[in-house]
Amino acid sequence: MSLASTTDLDQDTLRRAYGTFPSGVVAIAAQIDGERVGLAASSFVSVSIDPPLVAFCIQNTSSTWPRLAAASHLGISVLGEAHDVAVRTLAAKTGDRFAGLTTRTSDDGAVFVEGASAWLDTTVEQQIPAGDHAIVLLRIHGLDVHSGVAPIVFQGSRFRRLVE
């Protein structure tokens, strides 16, 4: 048996390997200066129950994250199966990322996407440099779980649905 060495770990090989692991997809959004600002992330993970913490990873080259990082509160929406088109819109580099989506905004400016599996009202706890990304640790201040809404799954560069 032979594994790829560090000299063989080009971007395509790494993307293929990372793509074998399924993950959920979240929208991270806030109202900033009267405008909804958001992005999609498939690197979301639960971290701690006490204190309640979650995290996601963001590319250092993101032009959206610096705006969101300054928001007082961030809304995390765990996107559902019905959001397969919305995920691509939220991930787009240009245009209205919220086209076709119904959202709600909290008094603190966190933006939530309707039809999501769960909403989490968060603030940035810490940012940790990690290669070409940053790990963003978020503290949860409130949440709402929407029973019966199955999450969308990202695996192998495709959006998939869970089957029982």
PDB file of C-alpha atoms in Angstrom:
ATOM      1  CA  MET A   1       0.000   0.000   0.000  1.00  0.00           C
ATOM      2  CA  SER A   2       1.249   3.460  -0.892  1.00  0.00           C
ATOM      3  CA  LEU A   3      -0.136   6.758   0.375  1.00  0.00           C
ATOM      4  CA  ALA A   4       0.364  10.112  -1.332  1.00  0.00           C
ATOM      5  CA  SER A   5       3.369  11.901   0.133  1.00  0.00           C
ATOM      6  CA  THR A   6       3.379  15.584   0.985  1.00  0.00           C
ATOM      7  CA  THR A   7       4.979  16.270  -2.398  1.00  0.00           C
ATOM      8  CA  ASP A   8       1.934  14.660  -4.101  1.00  0.00           C
ATOM      9  CA  LEU A   9      -0.635  16.682  -2.151  1.00  0.00           C
ATOM     10  CA  ASP A  10      -1.671  19.097  -4.870  1.00  0.00           C
ATOM     11  CA  GLN A  11      -4.941  21.065  -4.648  1.00  0.00           C
ATOM     12  CA  ASP A  12      -6.925  18.610  -6.803  1.00  0.00           C
ATOM     13  CA  THR A  13      -5.823  15.613  -4.728  1.00  0.00           C
ATOM     14  CA  LEU A  14      -6.655  17.383  -1.475  1.00  0.00           C
ATOM     15  CA  ARG A  15     -10.072  18.558  -2.754  1.00  0.00           C
ATOM     16  CA  ARG A  16     -10.928  14.982  -3.795  1.00  0.00           C
ATOM     17  CA  ALA A  17      -9.898  13.635  -0.392  1.00  0.00           C
ATOM     18  CA  TYR A  18     -11.755  16.367   1.537  1.00  0.00           C
ATOM     19  CA  GLY A  19     -14.816  15.811  -0.679  1.00  0.00           C
ATOM     20  CA  THR A  20     -15.233  12.235   0.543  1.00  0.00           C
ATOM     21  CA  PHE A  21     -16.452  13.571   3.881  1.00  0.00           C
ATOM     22  CA  PRO A  22     -20.090  14.743   3.877  1.00  0.00           C
ATOM     23  CA  SER A  23     -20.957  17.949   5.685  1.00  0.00           C
ATOM     24  CA  GLY A  24     -23.929  20.173   6.246  1.00  0.00           C
ATOM     25  CA  VAL A  25     -24.128  23.667   4.801  1.00  0.00           C
ATOM     26  CA  VAL A  26     -24.899  26.842   6.717  1.00  0.00           C
ATOM     27  CA  ALA A  27     -25.668  30.414   5.788  1.00  0.00           C
ATOM     28  CA  ILE A  28     -23.791  32.944   7.898  1.00  0.00           C
ATOM     29  CA  ALA A  29     -25.466  36.345   7.661  1.00  0.00           C
ATOM     30  CA  ALA A  30     -26.021  39.729   9.254  1.00  0.00           C
ATOM     31  CA  GLN A  31     -27.613  43.064   8.503  1.00  0.00           C
ATOM     32  CA  ILE A  32     -24.853  45.628   8.006  1.00  0.00           C
ATOM     33  CA  ASP A  33     -25.667  49.273   7.249  1.00  0.00           C
ATOM     34  CA  GLY A  34     -29.170  48.272   6.159  1.00  0.00           C
ATOM     35  CA  GLU A  35     -27.942  45.537   3.783  1.00  0.00           C
ATOM     36  CA  ARG A  36     -28.108  41.756   4.204  1.00  0.00           C
ATOM     37  CA  VAL A  37     -24.582  40.339   3.958  1.00  0.00           C
ATOM     38  CA  GLY A  38     -23.984  36.607   3.947  1.00  0.00           C
ATOM     39  CA  LEU A  39     -22.108  33.581   2.724  1.00  0.00           C
ATOM     40  CA  ALA A  40     -22.413  29.809   2.634  1.00  0.00           C
ATOM     41  CA  ALA A  41     -20.025  27.499   4.486  1.00  0.00           C
ATOM     42  CA  SER A  42     -19.722  23.714   4.496  1.00  0.00           C
ATOM     43  CA  SER A  43     -16.997  23.693   7.154  1.00  0.00           C
ATOM     44  CA  PHE A  44     -19.408  24.217  10.072  1.00  0.00           C
ATOM     45  CA  VAL A  45     -18.919  22.114  13.209  1.00  0.00           C
ATOM     46  CA  SER A  46     -20.188  21.953  16.783  1.00  0.00           C
ATOM     47  CA  VAL A  47     -17.399  22.569  19.297  1.00  0.00           C
ATOM     48  CA  SER A  48     -18.648  22.767  22.882  1.00  0.00           C
ATOM     49  CA  ILE A  49     -21.830  22.493  24.924  1.00  0.00           C
ATOM     50  CA  ASP A  50     -20.450  24.379  27.952  1.00  0.00           C
ATOM     51  CA  PRO A  51     -19.936  27.091  26.893  1.00  0.00           C
ATOM     52  CA  PRO A  52     -22.073  26.752  23.736  1.00  0.00           C
ATOM     53  CA  LEU A  53     -19.615  27.116  20.844  1.00  0.00           C
ATOM     54  CA  VAL A  54     -19.600  26.299  17.137  1.00  0.00           C
ATOM     55  CA  ALA A  55     -17.016  27.007  14.436  1.00  0.00           C
ATOM     56  CA  PHE A  56     -16.516  27.292  10.716  1.00  0.00           C
ATOM     57  CA  CYS A  57     -13.537  27.897   8.443  1.00  0.00           C
ATOM     58  CA  ILE A  58     -13.242  30.787   5.988  1.00  0.00           C
ATOM     59  CA  GLN A  59     -10.719  31.452   3.220  1.00  0.00           C
ATOM     60  CA  ASN A  60      -8.292  34.274   3.934  1.00  0.00           C
ATOM     61  CA  THR A  61      -9.163  35.709   0.508  1.00  0.00           C
ATOM     62  CA  SER A  62     -12.884  36.122   1.334  1.00  0.00           C
ATOM     63  CA  SER A  63     -14.050  39.668   0.690  1.00  0.00           C
ATOM     64  CA  THR A  64     -17.334  39.030   2.544  1.00  0.00           C
ATOM     65  CA  TRP A  65     -15.923  37.756   5.832  1.00  0.00           C
ATOM     66  CA  PRO A  66     -14.245  41.041   6.902  1.00  0.00           C
ATOM     67  CA  ARG A  67     -17.648  42.744   6.693  1.00  0.00           C
ATOM     68  CA  LEU A  68     -19.408  39.954   8.613  1.00  0.00           C
ATOM     69  CA  ALA A  69     -16.642  39.721  11.223  1.00  0.00           C
ATOM     70  CA  ALA A  70     -17.418  43.286  12.318  1.00  0.00           C
ATOM     71  CA  ALA A  71     -21.155  42.573  12.850  1.00  0.00           C
ATOM     72  CA  SER A  72     -22.414  42.568  16.431  1.00  0.00           C
ATOM     73  CA  HIS A  73     -24.337  39.278  15.870  1.00  0.00           C
ATOM     74  CA  LEU A  74     -24.229  36.640  13.143  1.00  0.00           C
ATOM     75  CA  GLY A  75     -27.154  34.458  12.186  1.00  0.00           C
ATOM     76  CA  ILE A  76     -26.299  30.847  11.380  1.00  0.00           C
ATOM     77  CA  SER A  77     -28.975  29.008   9.378  1.00  0.00           C
ATOM     78  CA  VAL A  78     -28.491  25.253   8.956  1.00  0.00           C
ATOM     79  CA  LEU A  79     -29.762  24.999   5.392  1.00  0.00           C
ATOM     80  CA  GLY A  80     -32.409  22.440   4.515  1.00  0.00           C
ATOM     81  CA  GLU A  81     -32.966  20.173   1.521  1.00  0.00           C
ATOM     82  CA  ALA A  82     -35.086  22.830  -0.189  1.00  0.00           C
ATOM     83  CA  HIS A  83     -32.079  25.194  -0.265  1.00  0.00           C
ATOM     84  CA  ASP A  84     -30.092  23.400  -3.008  1.00  0.00           C
ATOM     85  CA  VAL A  85     -30.344  26.429  -5.354  1.00  0.00           C
ATOM     86  CA  ALA A  86     -30.007  28.947  -2.511  1.00  0.00           C
ATOM     87  CA  VAL A  87     -26.686  27.434  -1.426  1.00  0.00           C
ATOM     88  CA  ARG A  88     -25.145  28.290  -4.788  1.00  0.00           C
ATOM     89  CA  THR A  89     -26.641  31.796  -4.688  1.00  0.00           C
ATOM     90  CA  LEU A  90     -25.247  32.385  -1.188  1.00  0.00           C
ATOM     91  CA  ALA A  91     -21.838  31.162  -2.338  1.00  0.00           C
ATOM     92  CA  ALA A  92     -21.752  33.372  -5.465  1.00  0.00           C
ATOM     93  CA  LYS A  93     -19.084  36.047  -5.768  1.00  0.00           C
ATOM     94  CA  THR A  94     -21.465  38.584  -7.327  1.00  0.00           C
ATOM     95  CA  GLY A  95     -25.162  39.428  -7.414  1.00  0.00           C
ATOM     96  CA  ASP A  96     -27.851  39.297  -4.748  1.00  0.00           C
ATOM     97  CA  ARG A  97     -26.889  36.362  -2.531  1.00  0.00           C
ATOM     98  CA  PHE A  98     -30.362  36.388  -0.985  1.00  0.00           C
ATOM     99  CA  ALA A  99     -32.326  36.282  -4.270  1.00  0.00           C
ATOM    100  CA  GLY A 100     -35.388  34.072  -3.825  1.00  0.00           C
ATOM    101  CA  LEU A 101     -34.837  33.652  -0.079  1.00  0.00           C
ATOM    102  CA  THR A 102     -37.094  34.810   2.711  1.00  0.00           C
ATOM    103  CA  THR A 103     -35.139  35.987   5.750  1.00  0.00           C
ATOM    104  CA  ARG A 104     -35.769  37.274   9.249  1.00  0.00           C
ATOM    105  CA  THR A 105     -33.538  39.738  11.066  1.00  0.00           C
ATOM    106  CA  SER A 106     -33.111  39.830  14.848  1.00  0.00           C
ATOM    107  CA  ASP A 107     -32.985  43.050  16.850  1.00  0.00           C
ATOM    108  CA  ASP A 108     -29.191  42.522  17.060  1.00  0.00           C
ATOM    109  CA  GLY A 109     -28.846  42.286  13.257  1.00  0.00           C
ATOM    110  CA  ALA A 110     -28.450  38.512  12.865  1.00  0.00           C
ATOM    111  CA  VAL A 111     -30.079  37.355   9.604  1.00  0.00           C
ATOM    112  CA  PHE A 112     -31.783  33.951   9.405  1.00  0.00           C
ATOM    113  CA  VAL A 113     -32.976  32.048   6.320  1.00  0.00           C
ATOM    114  CA  GLU A 114     -36.548  30.718   6.403  1.00  0.00           C
ATOM    115  CA  GLY A 115     -36.927  26.960   5.914  1.00  0.00           C
ATOM    116  CA  ALA A 116     -33.656  26.137   7.691  1.00  0.00           C
ATOM    117  CA  SER A 117     -33.214  23.131  10.011  1.00  0.00           C
ATOM    118  CA  ALA A 118     -31.975  25.401  12.794  1.00  0.00           C
ATOM    119  CA  TRP A 119     -31.095  29.010  13.548  1.00  0.00           C
ATOM    120  CA  LEU A 120     -28.259  30.032  15.864  1.00  0.00           C
ATOM    121  CA  ASP A 121     -27.709  33.600  17.059  1.00  0.00           C
ATOM    122  CA  THR A 122     -23.944  33.953  17.535  1.00  0.00           C
ATOM    123  CA  THR A 123     -21.055  36.335  18.138  1.00  0.00           C
ATOM    124  CA  VAL A 124     -17.414  35.929  17.161  1.00  0.00           C
ATOM    125  CA  GLU A 125     -15.479  34.504  20.101  1.00  0.00           C
ATOM    126  CA  GLN A 126     -12.088  34.043  18.433  1.00  0.00           C
ATOM    127  CA  GLN A 127     -10.384  33.782  15.041  1.00  0.00           C
ATOM    128  CA  ILE A 128      -7.466  31.390  14.673  1.00  0.00           C
ATOM    129  CA  PRO A 129      -5.114  31.524  11.660  1.00  0.00           C
ATOM    130  CA  ALA A 130      -4.997  28.124   9.908  1.00  0.00           C
ATOM    131  CA  GLY A 131      -3.016  28.067   6.655  1.00  0.00           C
ATOM    132  CA  ASP A 132      -4.991  29.636   3.801  1.00  0.00           C
ATOM    133  CA  HIS A 133      -8.082  29.799   6.050  1.00  0.00           C
ATOM    134  CA  ALA A 134      -9.089  31.057   9.477  1.00  0.00           C
ATOM    135  CA  ILE A 135     -11.025  29.036  12.023  1.00  0.00           C
ATOM    136  CA  VAL A 136     -13.805  31.217  13.408  1.00  0.00           C
ATOM    137  CA  LEU A 137     -15.083  30.228  16.838  1.00  0.00           C
ATOM    138  CA  LEU A 138     -18.610  31.478  17.554  1.00  0.00           C
ATOM    139  CA  ARG A 139     -20.519  31.697  20.853  1.00  0.00           C
ATOM    140  CA  ILE A 140     -24.208  30.796  20.687  1.00  0.00           C
ATOM    141  CA  HIS A 141     -26.576  33.232  22.448  1.00  0.00           C
ATOM    142  CA  GLY A 142     -29.864  31.775  21.257  1.00  0.00           C
ATOM    143  CA  LEU A 143     -31.198  29.089  18.944  1.00  0.00           C
ATOM    144  CA  ASP A 144     -34.302  27.666  17.365  1.00  0.00           C
ATOM    145  CA  VAL A 145     -34.495  24.093  16.035  1.00  0.00           C
ATOM    146  CA  HIS A 146     -37.068  23.445  13.311  1.00  0.00           C
ATOM    147  CA  SER A 147     -38.135  19.814  13.616  1.00  0.00           C
ATOM    148  CA  GLY A 148     -38.998  18.052  10.387  1.00  0.00           C
ATOM    149  CA  VAL A 149     -36.644  20.066   8.169  1.00  0.00           C
ATOM    150  CA  ALA A 150     -33.938  17.736   6.854  1.00  0.00           C
ATOM    151  CA  PRO A 151     -30.546  19.390   6.291  1.00  0.00           C
ATOM    152  CA  ILE A 152     -28.887  19.556   2.901  1.00  0.00           C
ATOM    153  CA  VAL A 153     -25.598  17.626   2.664  1.00  0.00           C
ATOM    154  CA  PHE A 154     -22.500  18.585   0.659  1.00  0.00           C
ATOM    155  CA  GLN A 155     -20.292  15.695  -0.448  1.00  0.00           C
ATOM    156  CA  GLY A 156     -18.113  15.107  -3.506  1.00  0.00           C
ATOM    157  CA  SER A 157     -18.744  18.674  -4.740  1.00  0.00           C
ATOM    158  CA  ARG A 158     -22.494  17.923  -4.936  1.00  0.00           C
ATOM    159  CA  PHE A 159     -25.515  18.692  -2.793  1.00  0.00           C
ATOM    160  CA  ARG A 160     -27.320  15.593  -1.594  1.00  0.00           C
ATOM    161  CA  ARG A 161     -30.326  14.621   0.477  1.00  0.00           C
ATOM    162  CA  LEU A 162     -30.398  12.241   3.416  1.00  0.00           C
ATOM    163  CA  VAL A 163     -32.387   9.045   2.865  1.00  0.00           C
ATOM    164  CA  GLU A 164     -33.810   7.008   5.728  1.00  0.00           C
TER     165      GLU A 164
END
